[in-house]
PDB file of C-alpha atoms in Angstrom:
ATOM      1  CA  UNK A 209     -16.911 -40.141 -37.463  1.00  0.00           C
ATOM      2  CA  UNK A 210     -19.689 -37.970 -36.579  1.00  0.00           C
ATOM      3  CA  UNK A 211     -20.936 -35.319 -39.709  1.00  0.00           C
ATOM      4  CA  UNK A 212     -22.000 -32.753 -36.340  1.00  0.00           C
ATOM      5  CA  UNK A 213     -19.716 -29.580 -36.681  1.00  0.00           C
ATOM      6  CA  UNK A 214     -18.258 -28.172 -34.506  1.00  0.00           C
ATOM      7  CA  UNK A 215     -18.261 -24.296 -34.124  1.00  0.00           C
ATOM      8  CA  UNK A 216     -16.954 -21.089 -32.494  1.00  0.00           C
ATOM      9  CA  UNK A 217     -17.445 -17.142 -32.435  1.00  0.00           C
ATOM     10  CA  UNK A 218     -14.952 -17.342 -34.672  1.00  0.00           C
ATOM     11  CA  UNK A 219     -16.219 -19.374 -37.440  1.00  0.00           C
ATOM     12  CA  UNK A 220     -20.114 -19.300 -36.774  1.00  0.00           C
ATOM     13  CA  UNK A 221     -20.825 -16.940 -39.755  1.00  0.00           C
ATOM     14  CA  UNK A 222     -19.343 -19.214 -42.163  1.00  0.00           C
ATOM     15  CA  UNK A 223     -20.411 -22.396 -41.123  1.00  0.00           C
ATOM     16  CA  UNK A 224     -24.017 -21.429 -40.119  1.00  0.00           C
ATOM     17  CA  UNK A 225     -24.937 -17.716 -41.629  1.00  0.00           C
ATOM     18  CA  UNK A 226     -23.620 -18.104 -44.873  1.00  0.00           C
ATOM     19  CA  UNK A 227     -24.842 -21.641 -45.107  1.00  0.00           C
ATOM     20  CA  UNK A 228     -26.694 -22.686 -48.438  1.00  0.00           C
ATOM     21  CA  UNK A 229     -28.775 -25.404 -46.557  1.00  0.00           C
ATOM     22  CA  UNK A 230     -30.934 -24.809 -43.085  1.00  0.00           C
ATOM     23  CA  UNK A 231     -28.936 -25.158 -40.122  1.00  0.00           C
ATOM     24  CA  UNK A 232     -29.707 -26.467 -36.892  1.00  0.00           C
ATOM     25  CA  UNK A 233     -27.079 -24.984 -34.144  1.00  0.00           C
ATOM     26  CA  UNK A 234     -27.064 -27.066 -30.949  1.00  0.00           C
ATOM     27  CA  UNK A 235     -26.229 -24.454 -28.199  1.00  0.00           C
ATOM     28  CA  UNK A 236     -24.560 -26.884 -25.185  1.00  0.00           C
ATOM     29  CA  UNK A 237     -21.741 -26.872 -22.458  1.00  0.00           C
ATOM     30  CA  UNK A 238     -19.863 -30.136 -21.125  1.00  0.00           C
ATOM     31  CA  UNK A 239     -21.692 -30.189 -17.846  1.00  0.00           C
ATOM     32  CA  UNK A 240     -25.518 -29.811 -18.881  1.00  0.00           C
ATOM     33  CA  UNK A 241     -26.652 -33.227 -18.561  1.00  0.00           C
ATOM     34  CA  UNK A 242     -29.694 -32.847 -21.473  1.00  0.00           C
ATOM     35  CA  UNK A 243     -27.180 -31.712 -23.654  1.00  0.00           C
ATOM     36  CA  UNK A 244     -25.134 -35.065 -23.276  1.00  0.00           C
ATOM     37  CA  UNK A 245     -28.307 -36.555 -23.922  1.00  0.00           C
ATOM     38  CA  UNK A 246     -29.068 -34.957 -27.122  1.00  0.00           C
ATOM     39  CA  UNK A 247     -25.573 -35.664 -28.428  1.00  0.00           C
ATOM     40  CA  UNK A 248     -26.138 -38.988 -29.676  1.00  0.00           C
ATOM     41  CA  UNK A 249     -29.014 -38.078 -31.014  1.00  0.00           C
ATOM     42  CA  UNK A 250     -27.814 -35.128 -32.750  1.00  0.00           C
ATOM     43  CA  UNK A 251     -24.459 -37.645 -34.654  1.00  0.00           C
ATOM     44  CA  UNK A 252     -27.404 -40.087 -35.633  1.00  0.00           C
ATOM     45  CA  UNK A 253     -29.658 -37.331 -37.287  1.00  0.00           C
ATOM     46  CA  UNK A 254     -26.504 -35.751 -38.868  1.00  0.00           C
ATOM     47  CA  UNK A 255     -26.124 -38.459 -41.707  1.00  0.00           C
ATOM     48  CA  UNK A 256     -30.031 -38.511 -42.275  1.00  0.00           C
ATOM     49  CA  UNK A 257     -30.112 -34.843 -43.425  1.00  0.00           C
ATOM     50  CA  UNK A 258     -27.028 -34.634 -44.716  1.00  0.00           C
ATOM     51  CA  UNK A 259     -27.537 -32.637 -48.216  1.00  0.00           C
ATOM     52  CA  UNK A 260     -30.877 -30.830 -46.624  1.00  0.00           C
ATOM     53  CA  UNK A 261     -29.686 -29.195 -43.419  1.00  0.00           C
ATOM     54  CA  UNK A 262     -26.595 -28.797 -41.223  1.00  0.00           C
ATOM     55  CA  UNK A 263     -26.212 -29.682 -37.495  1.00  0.00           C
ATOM     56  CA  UNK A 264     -23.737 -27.888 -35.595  1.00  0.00           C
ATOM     57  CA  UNK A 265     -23.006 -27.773 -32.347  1.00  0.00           C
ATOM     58  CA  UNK A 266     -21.557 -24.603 -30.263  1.00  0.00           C
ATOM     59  CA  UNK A 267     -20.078 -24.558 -26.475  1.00  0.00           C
ATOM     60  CA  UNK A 268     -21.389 -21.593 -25.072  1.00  0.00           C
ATOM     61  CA  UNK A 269     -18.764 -21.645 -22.230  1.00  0.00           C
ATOM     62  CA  UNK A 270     -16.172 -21.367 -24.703  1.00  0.00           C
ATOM     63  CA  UNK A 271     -18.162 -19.613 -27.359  1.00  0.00           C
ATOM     64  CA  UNK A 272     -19.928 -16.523 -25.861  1.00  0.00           C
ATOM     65  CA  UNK A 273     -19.825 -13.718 -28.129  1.00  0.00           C
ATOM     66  CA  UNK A 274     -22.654 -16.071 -29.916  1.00  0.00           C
ATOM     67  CA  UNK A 275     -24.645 -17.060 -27.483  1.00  0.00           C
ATOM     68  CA  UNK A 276     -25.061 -13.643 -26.414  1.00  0.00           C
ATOM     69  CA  UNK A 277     -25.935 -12.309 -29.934  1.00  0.00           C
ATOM     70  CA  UNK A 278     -28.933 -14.623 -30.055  1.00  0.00           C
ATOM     71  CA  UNK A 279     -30.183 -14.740 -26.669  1.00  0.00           C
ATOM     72  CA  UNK A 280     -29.606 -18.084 -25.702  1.00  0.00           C
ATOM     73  CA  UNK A 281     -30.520 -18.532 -21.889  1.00  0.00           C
ATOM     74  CA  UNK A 282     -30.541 -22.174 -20.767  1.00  0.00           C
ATOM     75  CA  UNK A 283     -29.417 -24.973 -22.519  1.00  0.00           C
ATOM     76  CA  UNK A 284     -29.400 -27.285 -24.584  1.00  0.00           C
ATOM     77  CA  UNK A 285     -31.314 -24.621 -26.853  1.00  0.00           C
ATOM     78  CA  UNK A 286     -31.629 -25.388 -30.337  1.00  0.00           C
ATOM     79  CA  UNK A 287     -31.824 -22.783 -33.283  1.00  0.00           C
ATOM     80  CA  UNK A 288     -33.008 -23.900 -36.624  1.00  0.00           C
ATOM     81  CA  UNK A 289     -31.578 -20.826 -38.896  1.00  0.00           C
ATOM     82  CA  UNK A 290     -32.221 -20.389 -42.557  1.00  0.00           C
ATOM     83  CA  UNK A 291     -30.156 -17.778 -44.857  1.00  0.00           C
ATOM     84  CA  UNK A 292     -28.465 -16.389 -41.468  1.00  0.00           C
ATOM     85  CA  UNK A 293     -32.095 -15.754 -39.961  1.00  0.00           C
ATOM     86  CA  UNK A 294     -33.550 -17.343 -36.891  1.00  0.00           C
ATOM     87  CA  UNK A 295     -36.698 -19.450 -38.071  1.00  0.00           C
ATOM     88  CA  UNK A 296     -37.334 -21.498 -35.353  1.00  0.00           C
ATOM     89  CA  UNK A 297     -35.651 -22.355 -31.551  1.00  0.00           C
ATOM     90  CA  UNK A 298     -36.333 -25.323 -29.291  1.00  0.00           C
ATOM     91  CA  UNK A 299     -35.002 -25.191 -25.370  1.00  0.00           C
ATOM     92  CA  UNK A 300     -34.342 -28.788 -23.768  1.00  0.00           C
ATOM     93  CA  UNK A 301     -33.864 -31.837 -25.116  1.00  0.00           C
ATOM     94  CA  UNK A 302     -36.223 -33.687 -27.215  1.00  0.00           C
ATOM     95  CA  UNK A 303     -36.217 -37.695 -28.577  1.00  0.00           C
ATOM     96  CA  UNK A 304     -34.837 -38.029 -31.943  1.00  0.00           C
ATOM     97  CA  UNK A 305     -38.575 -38.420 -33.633  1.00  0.00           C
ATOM     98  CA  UNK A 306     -39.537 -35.041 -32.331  1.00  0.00           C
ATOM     99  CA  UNK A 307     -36.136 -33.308 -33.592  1.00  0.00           C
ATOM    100  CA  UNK A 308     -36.498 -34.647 -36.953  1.00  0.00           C
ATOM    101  CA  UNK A 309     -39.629 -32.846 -37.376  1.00  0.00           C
ATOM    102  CA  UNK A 310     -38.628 -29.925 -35.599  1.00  0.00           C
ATOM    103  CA  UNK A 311     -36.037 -30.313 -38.391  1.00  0.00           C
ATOM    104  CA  UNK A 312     -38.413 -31.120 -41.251  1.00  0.00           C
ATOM    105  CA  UNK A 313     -41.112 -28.666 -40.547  1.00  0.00           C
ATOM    106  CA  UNK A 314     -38.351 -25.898 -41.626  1.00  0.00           C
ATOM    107  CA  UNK A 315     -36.562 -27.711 -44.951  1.00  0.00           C
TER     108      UNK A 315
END
């Protein structure tokens, strides 16, 4: 079972802005073909950081409100957010060596 959560407009603010650890919010829709590639990626990093920092994912065709709110204009775009603040973002897809320390740099 995959530790990636899953989240809407509805629930964003508790499972990402009121987080205790960093979270890293995977903005994606079914059809964008580097976000299907990221996926895997994403459920294998989940377990490594699990304790340190969040990953969860949000469909921006059914999710919006959110999307708006921060901007997000192409995807797969990737927010790393800290205490409900934006601290870094990465747009496109990147190998799973590179996302760790996208993650890292930020814990």
């Amino acid at each position: 079972m995959s530790q990636v959560l899953h989240t809407t407009d509805t629930t964003f603010e508790a499972d990402v802005l009121r987080s205790d650890i960093p979270v890293l919010v995977d903005f994606w829709a079914p059809w964008c073909g580097p976000c299907k590639m990221i996926a895997p990626v994403l459920d294998e990093l989940a377990p490594e950081f699990a304790g340190k920092a969040k990953i969860v994912k949000i469909n921006v065709d059914e999710n919006q409100l959110v999307a708006g709110q921060f901007g997000v204009r192409s995807i797969p775009t990737l927010l790393l957010m800290k205490n409900g603040e934006v601290v870094a973002t990465q747009v496109g897809a990147l190998p799973k060596g590179q996302l760790a320390n996208f993650i890292n740099q930020h814990l």
